[in-house]
Amino acid sequence: ELMTGYTMLRNGGVGNGGQPWVLRWSSRIRLTWLSFTLFVILVFFPLIAHYYLTTIDDADDAGKRIFGPRTGNELCEVKHVQDLCRIRESVSEELLQLEAKRQELNSEIAKLNLKIEACKKSIENAKQDLLQLKNVISQTEHSYKELMAQNQPKLSLPIRLLPDKDDVTFPLPKSNRNCRLHNCFDYSRCPLTSGFPVYVYNSDDYPFGSSLDPLIKQAFEATVRTNVYVTENANIACVYIILVGEMQEPVMPKPTELEQQLHSLPYWRTDGHNHLIINLSRKSETQNFIYNISTGRAMIAQSTFYDAQYRPGFDIVVSPLVHAMSEPNFLEIPPQVPVKRKYLFSFQGEKIESLRSSLQEVRSFEEEIEGNAPADYDDRIITTLKAVQDSKLDFVLVEFTCKNQPKASLPTEWALCGERDDRLELLKLSTFALIITPGDTHLVISAGCAMRLFEALEVGAIPVVLGEQVQLPYNDVIRWNEAALIIPKPRITEVHFLLRSISDNDLLAMRRQGRFLWETYFSTSDNVFSTVLAIIRTRIQIPAAPIREEPAVEIPHRSGKAAGTDPNMADNGDLDLGPVETEPPYASPKYLRNFTLTAMDIYRNWNSAPGPFHLFPYTPFDPVLPSEAKFLGSGTGFRPIGGGAGGSGKEFQAALGGNVPREQFTVVMLTYEREEVLMNSLERLNGLPYLNKVVVVWNSPKLPSEDLLWPDIGVPIMVVRTEKNSLNNRFLPWDEIDTEAILSIDDDAHLRHDEIMFGFRVWREARDRIVGFPGRYHAWDIPHQSWLYNSNYSCELSMVLTGAAFFHKYYAYLYSYVMPQAIRDMVDEYINCEDIAMNFLVSHLTRKPPIKVTSRWTFRCPGCPQALSHDDSHFHERHKCINFFVKVYGYMPLLYTQFRVDSVLFKTRLPHDKTKCFKFI
């Protein structure tokens, strides 16, 4: 349009005909004006505005300011601006505080850096000191070993020297009657380390073998096959044994024939040294046919001896072999109580002077009249005993004439009357049994007297032997005055007074000792043979062979699960359980006195009351067991007390102390298919001081789960597989047990570590006792006249349950191998009562009650499956067990006690700085 208008203007008119020139000029002016206006607005107006704004605020009157900055108070008059101001002020204050803290922390960091540097220097110095101490300790240990090697050098076993087969250089005694060990026994064949090998001739290889009593020969052969000392190698034998009796009368060989056969034995060696001739008697009329035979230097063991024949300390008086092939029935043996029976004493016998033995026929007149013949007191004895019977002050039964034909006997000997069963019935009614020795004082012992002694001990009648010259069986190793009364015949008038003056306690003790001797040395052929060998072995001072241990068949299992810590078990307060074990488990001090036992303790141990050192089968004459110490053997060490040593509570806490400062114990845990309960119980043993090993007796035929992960508690866990499910497995003497102390514990028993440690310390002070936690007692049921088992709370106890108790490993051998088998069979029948059986055994041996520690009476196992003890029949079975065990032992061996052990300063108020001793709470 602009261009159009311009064209029209130029043409001088409007439209196509031309526009006037005025129009054209006005258009140009309008465009120029517009351009100028725009220029002024864009250039000058900003300059003017800028100038005005910069100069207007310079006025003196502050109130005329329009665009200048206002003061803070003026701005804060606005409400929302005030909030922002407050926030700004608060933030500013916090920033200031943070800055101050930052500076303070920087200062502390600098100080800590300095301390770290100082600690690093101290650690380096401590490492250097520790290294020096280790070097000093190493040097000290090396010096100690050198001193020990100098003062106590290790001894290797000597080389065994065997003499030649035909050794004729052995010095001869003047007479065979003068034979003793020093001049008739060849010690070179029996070194201390030989193990006492014994060679037994086969009697069937010799003509006299056909004359032997079949029962005695069969019993002897059965015993020989099971004896640990018998060897088939005659070249290394220490002693050679030949059985020559009892012989049957019709086919008995002549003395000269028997002597010739003995001298022809392949190892007789001209004089028979180191030989033992055994003549066992099964009947009272056994004759002493060996008297007429030259036996050279051979020892003789039989039941009949004349003084001209018996060589003290060389020959052996043995008991008769009554139960040749049968075990005695303990249930038929009368009980030992009541103490006093119907008759005060009894005697049945008849003296037959007309019988002549083979010995009497060959004795010369000079032998008969040699010396002054003693007075014959038999007439005075008969008169005195009849007077006592007629006085009726006490019930006595004496008969000097047999109703039936008396048994055959030696001259001047009192023959037995009636049958064996009839004699036993009379002895069961007698408190004492009189045994009148033969009138011939040259007859030191006869089979008839030995038979009377055997029967009296069997039924519990206390033997009263009239005649002090008698040599009772095994008299050189048994103290007979503890089980029998040996009275000279001249004191016959005082016998009645003496028997009535003995108290009931002494009577029971003698009867119990007699029963013990009968069970141990008289009752079976195995006991007789083992005792004969033990006497010879002990005389020549050779240690006994170790009793066998039960081999542990381990069940493979996976371990590695880290055992947790039960806060209830680990919280011991201020109690120090003991030093931290920094070395692997070690076996307790073993019994190292094997070769000095016979020289130092033999007679003290033999002749004591029935106790743990008494003579048992498999452990005759000494309790030397593998890895085993005698109860007092490891507690007889001397620890000096001078210079302030001893009595320190701190030392008592920091170490076991006592006479055996280095000792550990083994946990034996019986379980049956309760894996979760078992794992929890094992975890609770984690960190227990002085724990050597854990033996888990897996009593189930079903093996543990293969994926079961066993806890790692810092000591080995041995899982043992058993042949059958039996509670007797709890007390097997496993060969994996290397310690004397055994902690028998159930898999569901909850014991704190401090309780276990306290029980262990107490057991170390009473190693021959059972030391445990739950107590029980027995009671007499008057209406039913029987014994009862009771678990109620009581002021006294007589048993400690072995579900949580310490005992010596020695008792495991006795329980498994020595205790009557009938008791173990009862335990298997009821699957119960094994703890009662162990308490019976220990109380019977020691005549002491168990020891209870702490006030714990029961155990609680939350979430555990129901145990056997919760069954309704549990207590009824235990009642039956107690009464059965009493029948087997013949009396009630359990003893009551009101004694409980606590620490020395238990509940004693002491200042904190004085509290040092072990305080059990």
Short mmCIF file of N, CA, C and O in Angstrom, two decimals, residues 688-737:
data_model
loop_
_atom_site.label_atom_id
_atom_site.label_comp_id
_atom_site.label_asym_id
_atom_site.label_seq_id
_atom_site.Cartn_x
_atom_site.Cartn_y
_atom_site.Cartn_z
N LEU A 688 33.93 -74.73 78.55
CA LEU A 688 34.02 -75.28 79.91
C LEU A 688 35.47 -75.58 80.25
O LEU A 688 36.12 -76.37 79.55
N PRO A 689 36.02 -75.00 81.30
CA PRO A 689 37.43 -75.27 81.65
C PRO A 689 37.65 -76.72 82.05
O PRO A 689 36.74 -77.39 82.54
N TYR A 690 38.88 -77.18 81.83
CA TYR A 690 39.36 -78.51 82.25
C TYR A 690 38.61 -79.66 81.59
O TYR A 690 38.69 -80.80 82.05
N LEU A 691 37.88 -79.38 80.53
CA LEU A 691 37.19 -80.44 79.80
C LEU A 691 38.16 -81.06 78.81
O LEU A 691 38.71 -80.36 77.95
N ASN A 692 38.36 -82.36 78.91
CA ASN A 692 39.31 -83.05 78.04
C ASN A 692 38.65 -83.54 76.77
O ASN A 692 39.20 -83.40 75.68
N LYS A 693 37.49 -84.11 76.90
CA LYS A 693 36.83 -84.72 75.76
C LYS A 693 35.38 -84.99 76.11
O LYS A 693 35.03 -85.09 77.29
N VAL A 694 34.55 -85.12 75.09
CA VAL A 694 33.16 -85.50 75.28
C VAL A 694 32.93 -86.82 74.54
O VAL A 694 33.18 -86.90 73.33
N VAL A 695 32.52 -87.83 75.26
CA VAL A 695 32.20 -89.13 74.67
C VAL A 695 30.68 -89.26 74.66
O VAL A 695 30.05 -89.37 75.71
N VAL A 696 30.11 -89.23 73.48
CA VAL A 696 28.66 -89.38 73.31
C VAL A 696 28.37 -90.84 73.04
O VAL A 696 28.81 -91.40 72.02
N VAL A 697 27.68 -91.50 73.94
CA VAL A 697 27.33 -92.91 73.80
C VAL A 697 26.00 -92.97 73.05
O VAL A 697 24.94 -92.69 73.63
N TRP A 698 26.08 -93.31 71.78
CA TRP A 698 24.88 -93.37 70.94
C TRP A 698 24.21 -94.71 71.17
O TRP A 698 24.62 -95.74 70.67
N ASN A 699 23.13 -94.69 71.93
CA ASN A 699 22.52 -95.92 72.43
C ASN A 699 21.45 -96.46 71.51
O ASN A 699 20.71 -97.37 71.89
N SER A 700 21.32 -95.93 70.32
CA SER A 700 20.27 -96.35 69.40
C SER A 700 20.88 -97.13 68.24
O SER A 700 21.96 -96.79 67.75
N PRO A 701 20.18 -98.16 67.75
CA PRO A 701 20.68 -98.87 66.56
C PRO A 701 20.62 -98.01 65.31
O PRO A 701 21.32 -98.27 64.33
N LYS A 702 19.78 -96.98 65.32
CA LYS A 702 19.66 -96.07 64.18
C LYS A 702 20.73 -94.99 64.31
O LYS A 702 20.83 -94.30 65.32
N LEU A 703 21.55 -94.84 63.27
CA LEU A 703 22.66 -93.90 63.31
C LEU A 703 22.14 -92.46 63.23
O LEU A 703 21.02 -92.22 62.76
N PRO A 704 22.94 -91.49 63.66
CA PRO A 704 22.51 -90.10 63.55
C PRO A 704 22.31 -89.68 62.09
O PRO A 704 22.82 -90.31 61.16
N SER A 705 21.57 -88.63 61.91
CA SER A 705 21.31 -88.12 60.57
C SER A 705 22.62 -87.72 59.90
O SER A 705 23.51 -87.15 60.53
N GLU A 706 22.72 -88.04 58.60
CA GLU A 706 23.96 -87.74 57.90
C GLU A 706 24.18 -86.24 57.76
O GLU A 706 25.33 -85.78 57.71
N ASP A 707 23.09 -85.47 57.66
CA ASP A 707 23.24 -84.03 57.49
C ASP A 707 23.32 -83.29 58.83
O ASP A 707 23.29 -82.06 58.86
N LEU A 708 23.41 -84.04 59.92
CA LEU A 708 23.49 -83.41 61.23
C LEU A 708 24.86 -82.76 61.40
O LEU A 708 25.90 -83.42 61.25
N LEU A 709 24.88 -81.48 61.74
CA LEU A 709 26.12 -80.74 61.93
C LEU A 709 26.38 -80.59 63.42
O LEU A 709 25.60 -79.96 64.13
N TRP A 710 27.45 -81.18 63.89
CA TRP A 710 27.76 -81.20 65.32
C TRP A 710 28.49 -79.92 65.70
O TRP A 710 29.28 -79.37 64.91
N PRO A 711 28.29 -79.42 66.90
CA PRO A 711 28.90 -78.15 67.29
C PRO A 711 30.39 -78.30 67.54
O PRO A 711 30.89 -79.37 67.91
N ASP A 712 31.10 -77.22 67.33
CA ASP A 712 32.52 -77.13 67.65
C ASP A 712 32.66 -76.44 69.00
O ASP A 712 32.44 -75.25 69.12
N ILE A 713 33.01 -77.22 70.02
CA ILE A 713 33.08 -76.68 71.39
C ILE A 713 34.51 -76.55 71.88
O ILE A 713 34.74 -76.33 73.07
N GLY A 714 35.47 -76.72 71.00
CA GLY A 714 36.86 -76.52 71.39
C GLY A 714 37.58 -77.76 71.85
O GLY A 714 38.80 -77.73 72.01
N VAL A 715 36.87 -78.87 72.08
CA VAL A 715 37.47 -80.15 72.47
C VAL A 715 36.88 -81.23 71.59
O VAL A 715 35.80 -81.06 71.01
N PRO A 716 37.56 -82.37 71.47
CA PRO A 716 37.03 -83.44 70.62
C PRO A 716 35.70 -83.98 71.14
O PRO A 716 35.49 -84.09 72.34
N ILE A 717 34.83 -84.32 70.21
CA ILE A 717 33.56 -85.00 70.51
C ILE A 717 33.63 -86.37 69.85
O ILE A 717 33.68 -86.47 68.62
N MET A 718 33.66 -87.41 70.66
CA MET A 718 33.72 -88.78 70.17
C MET A 718 32.33 -89.41 70.27
O MET A 718 31.79 -89.54 71.37
N VAL A 719 31.75 -89.77 69.14
CA VAL A 719 30.43 -90.42 69.11
C VAL A 719 30.66 -91.92 69.01
O VAL A 719 31.21 -92.40 68.01
N VAL A 720 30.27 -92.65 70.03
CA VAL A 720 30.57 -94.08 70.14
C VAL A 720 29.31 -94.88 69.83
O VAL A 720 28.22 -94.59 70.35
N ARG A 721 29.49 -95.86 69.02
CA ARG A 721 28.38 -96.76 68.66
C ARG A 721 28.37 -97.96 69.60
O ARG A 721 29.43 -98.54 69.89
N THR A 722 27.21 -98.35 70.08
CA THR A 722 27.07 -99.47 71.02
C THR A 722 26.47 -100.68 70.31
O THR A 722 25.82 -100.55 69.26
N GLU A 723 26.72 -101.84 70.88
CA GLU A 723 26.20 -103.07 70.28
C GLU A 723 24.71 -103.23 70.50
O GLU A 723 24.00 -103.81 69.66
N LYS A 724 24.21 -102.75 71.63
CA LYS A 724 22.78 -102.86 71.91
C LYS A 724 22.35 -101.69 72.76
O LYS A 724 23.18 -100.98 73.35
N ASN A 725 21.04 -101.49 72.82
CA ASN A 725 20.48 -100.42 73.63
C ASN A 725 20.46 -100.87 75.09
O ASN A 725 19.64 -101.67 75.49
N SER A 726 21.40 -100.36 75.86
CA SER A 726 21.51 -100.75 77.26
C SER A 726 21.98 -99.55 78.07
O SER A 726 22.91 -98.84 77.66
N LEU A 727 21.35 -99.34 79.21
CA LEU A 727 21.79 -98.28 80.09
C LEU A 727 23.13 -98.60 80.74
O LEU A 727 23.80 -97.71 81.27
N ASN A 728 23.54 -99.87 80.71
CA ASN A 728 24.86 -100.23 81.22
C ASN A 728 25.97 -99.64 80.37
O ASN A 728 27.12 -99.54 80.84
N ASN A 729 25.67 -99.24 79.14
CA ASN A 729 26.69 -98.63 78.28
C ASN A 729 27.21 -97.32 78.85
O ASN A 729 28.29 -96.86 78.49
N ARG A 730 26.44 -96.71 79.74
CA ARG A 730 26.88 -95.46 80.34
C ARG A 730 28.17 -95.64 81.12
O ARG A 730 28.99 -94.72 81.21
N PHE A 731 28.37 -96.84 81.70
CA PHE A 731 29.51 -97.06 82.59
C PHE A 731 30.57 -97.98 81.98
O PHE A 731 31.40 -98.52 82.72
N LEU A 732 30.57 -98.16 80.68
CA LEU A 732 31.63 -98.96 80.07
C LEU A 732 32.95 -98.18 80.12
O LEU A 732 32.97 -96.97 79.87
N PRO A 733 34.05 -98.85 80.42
CA PRO A 733 35.35 -98.15 80.48
C PRO A 733 35.92 -97.95 79.08
O PRO A 733 36.83 -98.66 78.65
N TRP A 734 35.42 -96.99 78.36
CA TRP A 734 35.84 -96.76 76.98
C TRP A 734 37.33 -96.41 76.93
O TRP A 734 37.85 -95.67 77.77
N ASP A 735 38.00 -96.94 75.92
CA ASP A 735 39.43 -96.66 75.79
C ASP A 735 39.71 -95.22 75.38
O ASP A 735 40.85 -94.77 75.45
N GLU A 736 38.69 -94.50 74.96
CA GLU A 736 38.88 -93.10 74.59
C GLU A 736 38.90 -92.18 75.81
O GLU A 736 39.17 -90.99 75.68
N ILE A 737 38.61 -92.69 76.98
CA ILE A 737 38.63 -91.88 78.20
C ILE A 737 40.05 -91.87 78.74
O ILE A 737 40.56 -92.90 79.20
#
